Structures are given as C-alpha cells and as structure tokens.
PDB file of C-alpha atoms in Angstrom:
ATOM      1  CA  LYS A  19      -5.925   1.421 -42.677  1.00 70.00           C
ATOM      2  CA  LEU A  20      -3.051   2.584 -40.550  1.00 60.00           C
ATOM      3  CA  PHE A  21      -3.779   2.925 -36.841  1.00 59.00           C
ATOM      4  CA  LEU A  22      -0.960   3.921 -34.453  1.00 59.00           C
ATOM      5  CA  ILE A  23      -1.072   3.011 -30.812  1.00 61.00           C
ATOM      6  CA  ASP A  24       0.725   4.244 -27.759  1.00 62.00           C
ATOM      7  CA  TRP A  25       3.367   6.724 -28.897  1.00 59.00           C
ATOM      8  CA  SER A  26       3.258   9.593 -31.548  1.00 59.00           C
ATOM      9  CA  ILE A  27       6.584   8.761 -33.066  1.00 62.00           C
ATOM     10  CA  HIS A  28       6.644   9.390 -36.744  1.00 62.00           C
ATOM     11  CA  SER A  29       2.942  10.057 -37.031  1.00 63.00           C
ATOM     12  CA  GLY A  30       1.458  12.498 -39.498  1.00 64.00           C
ATOM     13  CA  LYS A  31      -1.379  14.851 -38.673  1.00 70.00           C
ATOM     14  CA  ASN A  32      -3.830  12.702 -40.912  1.00 75.00           C
ATOM     15  CA  ASN A  33      -2.906   9.384 -39.187  1.00 73.00           C
ATOM     16  CA  ASN A  34      -5.416   7.596 -37.082  1.00 67.00           C
ATOM     17  CA  TYR A  35      -4.143   7.027 -33.482  1.00 67.00           C
ATOM     18  CA  VAL A  36      -4.701   6.507 -29.839  1.00 64.00           C
ATOM     19  CA  PHE A  37      -1.713   7.830 -27.879  1.00 68.00           C
ATOM     20  CA  HIS A  38      -0.628   8.881 -24.452  1.00 66.00           C
ATOM     21  CA  ASP A  39       1.551  11.859 -23.878  1.00 70.00           C
ATOM     22  CA  PHE A  40       4.968  11.353 -22.307  1.00 68.00           C
ATOM     23  CA  GLY A  41       5.783  14.975 -21.817  1.00 69.00           C
ATOM     24  CA  ASP A  42       3.266  17.701 -20.841  1.00 78.00           C
ATOM     25  CA  ALA A  43       0.872  15.129 -19.416  1.00 81.00           C
ATOM     26  CA  PHE A  44       3.669  13.716 -17.220  1.00 86.00           C
ATOM     27  CA  PHE A  45       4.479  17.267 -16.099  1.00 86.00           C
ATOM     28  CA  GLU A  46       0.901  18.016 -15.307  1.00 88.00           C
ATOM     29  CA  ALA A  47       0.424  14.674 -13.317  1.00 91.00           C
ATOM     30  CA  LEU A  48       3.536  15.446 -11.258  1.00 92.00           C
ATOM     31  CA  LYS A  49       1.898  18.696 -10.022  1.00 94.00           C
ATOM     32  CA  GLY A  50      -0.358  16.586  -7.867  1.00 92.00           C
ATOM     33  CA  ALA A  51       2.690  15.204  -5.954  1.00 94.00           C
ATOM     34  CA  ILE A  52       4.425  18.506  -5.190  1.00 95.00           C
ATOM     35  CA  ASP A  53       3.560  18.744  -1.541  1.00 95.00           C
ATOM     36  CA  ILE A  54       4.862  15.200  -1.032  1.00 95.00           C
ATOM     37  CA  LEU A  55       7.991  15.570  -3.115  1.00 96.00           C
ATOM     38  CA  LYS A  56       8.877  18.811  -1.335  1.00 95.00           C
ATOM     39  CA  LYS A  57       9.356  16.812   1.879  1.00 95.00           C
ATOM     40  CA  TYR A  58      12.372  15.049   0.374  1.00 97.00           C
ATOM     41  CA  LYS A  59      15.821  16.775   0.063  1.00 97.00           C
ATOM     42  CA  GLU A  60      16.158  15.575  -3.521  1.00 97.00           C
ATOM     43  CA  VAL A  61      14.272  13.926  -6.368  1.00 97.00           C
ATOM     44  CA  VAL A  62      16.151  11.409  -8.443  1.00 96.00           C
ATOM     45  CA  PHE A  63      14.858  10.386 -11.882  1.00 93.00           C
ATOM     46  CA  LEU A  64      15.878   6.807 -12.710  1.00 90.00           C
ATOM     47  CA  TYR A  65      16.205   6.667 -16.549  1.00 84.00           C
ATOM     48  CA  PRO A  66      18.360   3.557 -17.282  1.00 75.00           C
ATOM     49  CA  THR A  67      20.326   3.425 -20.507  1.00 74.00           C
ATOM     50  CA  TYR A  68      18.480   0.241 -21.603  1.00 74.00           C
ATOM     51  CA  THR A  69      15.166   2.008 -22.012  1.00 70.00           C
ATOM     52  CA  TYR A  70      13.390   3.170 -25.064  1.00 68.00           C
ATOM     53  CA  HIS A  71      11.097   5.449 -23.053  1.00 67.00           C
ATOM     54  CA  PRO A  72      10.782   8.908 -24.706  1.00 65.00           C
ATOM     55  CA  LYS A  73      13.341  11.430 -23.600  1.00 81.00           C
ATOM     56  CA  GLU A  74      10.682  14.138 -23.471  1.00 76.00           C
ATOM     57  CA  THR A  75       9.838  12.842 -19.975  1.00 82.00           C
ATOM     58  CA  ILE A  76      13.311  13.889 -18.809  1.00 89.00           C
ATOM     59  CA  THR A  77      12.812  17.386 -20.248  1.00 90.00           C
ATOM     60  CA  CYS A  78       9.512  17.728 -18.471  1.00 89.00           C
ATOM     61  CA  PHE A  79      10.964  16.373 -15.235  1.00 92.00           C
ATOM     62  CA  LYS A  80      13.702  19.041 -15.303  1.00 95.00           C
ATOM     63  CA  LYS A  81      11.121  21.717 -16.087  1.00 95.00           C
ATOM     64  CA  TYR A  82       8.949  20.586 -13.139  1.00 94.00           C
ATOM     65  CA  CYS A  83      11.877  20.554 -10.701  1.00 96.00           C
ATOM     66  CA  ASP A  84      13.032  23.948 -11.806  1.00 96.00           C
ATOM     67  CA  LEU A  85       9.564  25.406 -11.559  1.00 95.00           C
ATOM     68  CA  TYR A  86       9.095  24.099  -8.009  1.00 95.00           C
ATOM     69  CA  HIS A  87      12.628  24.607  -6.829  1.00 96.00           C
ATOM     70  CA  LEU A  88      13.371  20.927  -6.231  1.00 96.00           C
ATOM     71  CA  ASN A  89      16.878  19.589  -6.010  1.00 97.00           C
ATOM     72  CA  TYR A  90      17.194  16.802  -8.538  1.00 96.00           C
ATOM     73  CA  LYS A  91      19.455  14.551 -10.556  1.00 95.00           C
ATOM     74  CA  ILE A  92      19.077  12.002 -13.212  1.00 93.00           C
ATOM     75  CA  VAL A  93      20.558   8.485 -12.893  1.00 91.00           C
ATOM     76  CA  THR A  94      21.134   6.666 -16.177  1.00 86.00           C
ATOM     77  CA  ASP A  95      23.580   3.943 -15.033  1.00 87.00           C
ATOM     78  CA  PRO A  96      21.513   1.265 -13.256  1.00 82.00           C
ATOM     79  CA  ASN A  97      24.726  -0.130 -11.676  1.00 86.00           C
ATOM     80  CA  SER A  98      25.334   3.224  -9.823  1.00 87.00           C
ATOM     81  CA  PHE A  99      21.905   3.357  -8.299  1.00 90.00           C
ATOM     82  CA  ASN A 100      22.141   3.560  -4.523  1.00 93.00           C
ATOM     83  CA  VAL A 101      19.080   4.264  -2.432  1.00 95.00           C
ATOM     84  CA  GLU A 102      19.688   7.039   0.187  1.00 96.00           C
ATOM     85  CA  ASN A 103      17.521   8.291   3.070  1.00 97.00           C
ATOM     86  CA  ASN A 104      15.290  11.336   2.390  1.00 97.00           C
ATOM     87  CA  ILE A 105      15.404  10.981  -1.326  1.00 97.00           C
ATOM     88  CA  ALA A 106      12.403  10.523  -3.622  1.00 97.00           C
ATOM     89  CA  TYR A 107      12.847   8.364  -6.725  1.00 96.00           C
ATOM     90  CA  ILE A 108      10.863   8.421  -9.988  1.00 94.00           C
ATOM     91  CA  SER A 109      11.423   5.459 -12.285  1.00 91.00           C
ATOM     92  CA  ILE A 110      10.253   4.404 -15.650  1.00 84.00           C
ATOM     93  CA  SER A 111      11.665   0.882 -15.193  1.00 82.00           C
ATOM     94  CA  ASP A 112      10.082  -1.854 -13.047  1.00 86.00           C
ATOM     95  CA  ARG A 113      13.508  -3.413 -12.902  1.00 86.00           C
ATOM     96  CA  MET A 114      14.675  -0.369 -10.988  1.00 88.00           C
ATOM     97  CA  LEU A 115      11.598  -0.768  -8.685  1.00 91.00           C
ATOM     98  CA  GLY A 116      12.879  -4.176  -7.695  1.00 90.00           C
ATOM     99  CA  VAL A 117      16.411  -2.896  -7.018  1.00 91.00           C
ATOM    100  CA  PHE A 118      14.947   0.014  -4.985  1.00 93.00           C
ATOM    101  CA  LEU A 119      12.809  -2.381  -2.831  1.00 93.00           C
ATOM    102  CA  GLU A 120      15.736  -4.789  -2.236  1.00 94.00           C
ATOM    103  CA  GLN A 121      18.021  -1.924  -1.195  1.00 95.00           C
ATOM    104  CA  CYS A 122      15.265  -0.532   1.083  1.00 95.00           C
ATOM    105  CA  ARG A 123      15.036  -3.940   2.821  1.00 94.00           C
ATOM    106  CA  VAL A 124      18.802  -4.226   3.312  1.00 96.00           C
ATOM    107  CA  LYS A 125      19.193  -0.675   4.548  1.00 96.00           C
ATOM    108  CA  LYS A 126      16.058  -0.744   6.662  1.00 97.00           C
ATOM    109  CA  LEU A 127      14.502   2.240   4.870  1.00 96.00           C
ATOM    110  CA  GLU A 128      10.712   2.364   4.773  1.00 94.00           C
ATOM    111  CA  PRO A 129       9.182   3.593   1.430  1.00 95.00           C
ATOM    112  CA  GLY A 130       6.919   6.487   1.983  1.00 94.00           C
ATOM    113  CA  VAL A 131       8.645   7.236   5.333  1.00 93.00           C
ATOM    114  CA  HIS A 132      12.437   7.425   4.890  1.00 96.00           C
ATOM    115  CA  VAL A 133      12.412   7.375   1.012  1.00 97.00           C
ATOM    116  CA  GLY A 134       9.783   7.856  -1.691  1.00 96.00           C
ATOM    117  CA  PHE A 135       9.136   6.026  -4.939  1.00 96.00           C
ATOM    118  CA  LEU A 136       6.922   6.993  -7.871  1.00 94.00           C
ATOM    119  CA  SER A 137       6.682   4.572 -10.723  1.00 91.00           C
ATOM    120  CA  TYR A 138       5.777   5.209 -14.342  1.00 87.00           C
ATOM    121  CA  ASN A 139       3.007   2.964 -15.751  1.00 84.00           C
ATOM    122  CA  ASP A 140       0.509   1.249 -13.391  1.00 82.00           C
ATOM    123  CA  THR A 141       0.154  -2.533 -13.347  1.00 83.00           C
ATOM    124  CA  PRO A 142      -2.372  -4.562 -11.333  1.00 83.00           C
ATOM    125  CA  MET A 143       0.321  -5.657  -8.883  1.00 89.00           C
ATOM    126  CA  LYS A 144       1.537  -2.133  -7.977  1.00 86.00           C
ATOM    127  CA  LYS A 145      -1.337  -1.478  -5.719  1.00 88.00           C
ATOM    128  CA  PHE A 146      -0.308  -4.588  -3.705  1.00 88.00           C
ATOM    129  CA  ILE A 147       3.524  -4.416  -3.810  1.00 86.00           C
ATOM    130  CA  TYR A 148       4.927  -3.073  -0.524  1.00 84.00           C
ATOM    131  CA  LYS A 149       1.661  -1.352   0.669  1.00 86.00           C
ATOM    132  CA  GLY A 150       1.213   0.181  -2.787  1.00 92.00           C
ATOM    133  CA  ILE A 151       3.487   1.855  -5.259  1.00 94.00           C
ATOM    134  CA  SER A 152       2.477   5.394  -6.300  1.00 94.00           C
ATOM    135  CA  VAL A 153       2.298   5.741 -10.106  1.00 92.00           C
ATOM    136  CA  ILE A 154       2.012   8.125 -12.958  1.00 91.00           C
ATOM    137  CA  SER A 155       0.150   6.237 -15.736  1.00 84.00           C
ATOM    138  CA  THR A 156      -2.168   6.337 -18.688  1.00 77.00           C
ATOM    139  CA  ASP A 157      -5.262   4.118 -18.589  1.00 73.00           C
ATOM    140  CA  PHE A 158      -4.197   1.114 -20.717  1.00 75.00           C
ATOM    141  CA  LYS A 159      -7.702  -0.266 -20.546  1.00 79.00           C
ATOM    142  CA  GLU A 160      -8.977   2.937 -22.208  1.00 71.00           C
ATOM    143  CA  LEU A 161      -6.193   2.807 -24.682  1.00 70.00           C
ATOM    144  CA  GLY A 162      -7.239  -0.721 -25.711  1.00 75.00           C
ATOM    145  CA  THR A 163     -10.946   0.156 -25.702  1.00 77.00           C
ATOM    146  CA  LYS A 164     -10.260   3.179 -28.045  1.00 78.00           C
ATOM    147  CA  ALA A 165      -8.234   0.858 -30.454  1.00 76.00           C
ATOM    148  CA  ALA A 166     -11.077  -1.668 -30.545  1.00 77.00           C
ATOM    149  CA  GLU A 167     -13.556   1.214 -31.140  1.00 76.00           C
ATOM    150  CA  PHE A 168     -11.558   2.298 -34.146  1.00 74.00           C
ATOM    151  CA  VAL A 169     -11.631  -1.222 -35.594  1.00 74.00           C
ATOM    152  CA  ILE A 170     -15.297  -1.698 -35.050  1.00 78.00           C
ATOM    153  CA  GLN A 171     -16.565   1.746 -36.139  1.00 82.00           C
ATOM    154  CA  GLU A 172     -14.227   2.329 -39.033  1.00 75.00           C
ATOM    155  CA  LYS A 173     -14.242   6.077 -38.404  1.00 79.00           C
ATOM    156  CA  PRO A 174     -11.171   8.346 -38.171  1.00 75.00           C
ATOM    157  CA  MET A 175      -9.697   8.647 -34.652  1.00 64.00           C
ATOM    158  CA  GLN A 176      -7.127  10.922 -33.122  1.00 72.00           C
ATOM    159  CA  TYR A 177      -7.277  10.456 -29.382  1.00 68.00           C
ATOM    160  CA  TYR A 178      -4.901  11.061 -26.421  1.00 72.00           C
ATOM    161  CA  VAL A 179      -5.616   8.927 -23.352  1.00 75.00           C
ATOM    162  CA  PRO A 180      -5.126  11.064 -20.192  1.00 79.00           C
ATOM    163  CA  THR A 181      -2.160  10.475 -17.835  1.00 84.00           C
ATOM    164  CA  LYS A 182      -2.946  10.496 -14.135  1.00 91.00           C
ATOM    165  CA  LEU A 183      -1.191  10.400 -10.810  1.00 93.00           C
ATOM    166  CA  THR A 184      -2.296   7.645  -8.289  1.00 91.00           C
ATOM    167  CA  LEU A 185      -0.742   8.249  -4.810  1.00 95.00           C
ATOM    168  CA  ARG A 186      -0.176   5.208  -2.739  1.00 94.00           C
ATOM    169  CA  GLU A 187       2.032   4.625   0.383  1.00 92.00           C
ATOM    170  CA  SER A 188       5.407   4.412  -1.440  1.00 93.00           C
ATOM    171  CA  LEU A 189       5.667   8.155  -1.799  1.00 92.00           C
TER     172      LEU A 189
END
C-alpha cells in the first residue's frame, strides 16, 4: 500500500497520505505575527536557490504582504544576504539562520529588538538558540504518529497536520 508523507506532490485523490500544507496554512499562521511584523520597515523572505521547499510558500508570502500592506522582498542568492537594522527576515533554511545570527553578532544587532527572524520548521534547539527563534512549523511528532497509525490500523488515511506559529524572542 502506498502511503505518502510530508508533501502532496504528485498525489492522487485516492492516495493515502499525511501531509502538511506549505501554502494556505503558512499564510494563516503568518496572520498571528502581523502586529510584530508591522513594526519593521520591511519583511525579507530568504528563499535560497539550493532549496527544494515548495514555491507556493512564496506565493502566499506575497499575498500576505500585499493584504497587510507590508514592504517586502525575496532574496534567493544566499551570497547577497546582508542583515540590516529594522528588517524582519523569514527563512526556510537553517543555514540562513546561522548566517543571520553571525551577521547580527558582528553588526551588534539584537534579534527581536533591532531585527526580526522567523524560521520555517521548528527543531528542538530553536527554543534555546539565541533566546529562542520564532517559527512557523507543522507538528512533526503528529506527522510521525499519524504515519504509524496508518501502518498499524491498515485503514485509509488522508490527513493534513496543522501548521502553527510559535513566537519567541527573535521576532
């Protein structure tokens, strides 16, 4: 039996799956950060060329910024990334998080005060890194639990794991 996990690429309506949504759910989760993001003069989406992350996240990011009248840009070249004061960054890459924190240290910019950072996908360490990194993430434990449930119960499954915003001090 075919069971698809994580991303609804090339899935049929009769497939069994447990997915998380990279578009509308991302858009909805961002709504919880609007008051914080509005305090910055611009929101920059870091979407490096080396990623396989679904492009629908970019589409929903643009839609969100247009709806809430936020100045924004999208940076795809990781070599051109340059942290600036009063800018909030959203990144799908933990490599870019490392570059961000290093540049903040060198430029003496305090995350959550001078600049903001919102990371895609939570990890156990993000709540401890630099006073906590804000995240938009699905619940990977629930994703794994649902996959195990499918194997054990041998019943059809079509389930989307919710995407949530977790605010920490980096934003």
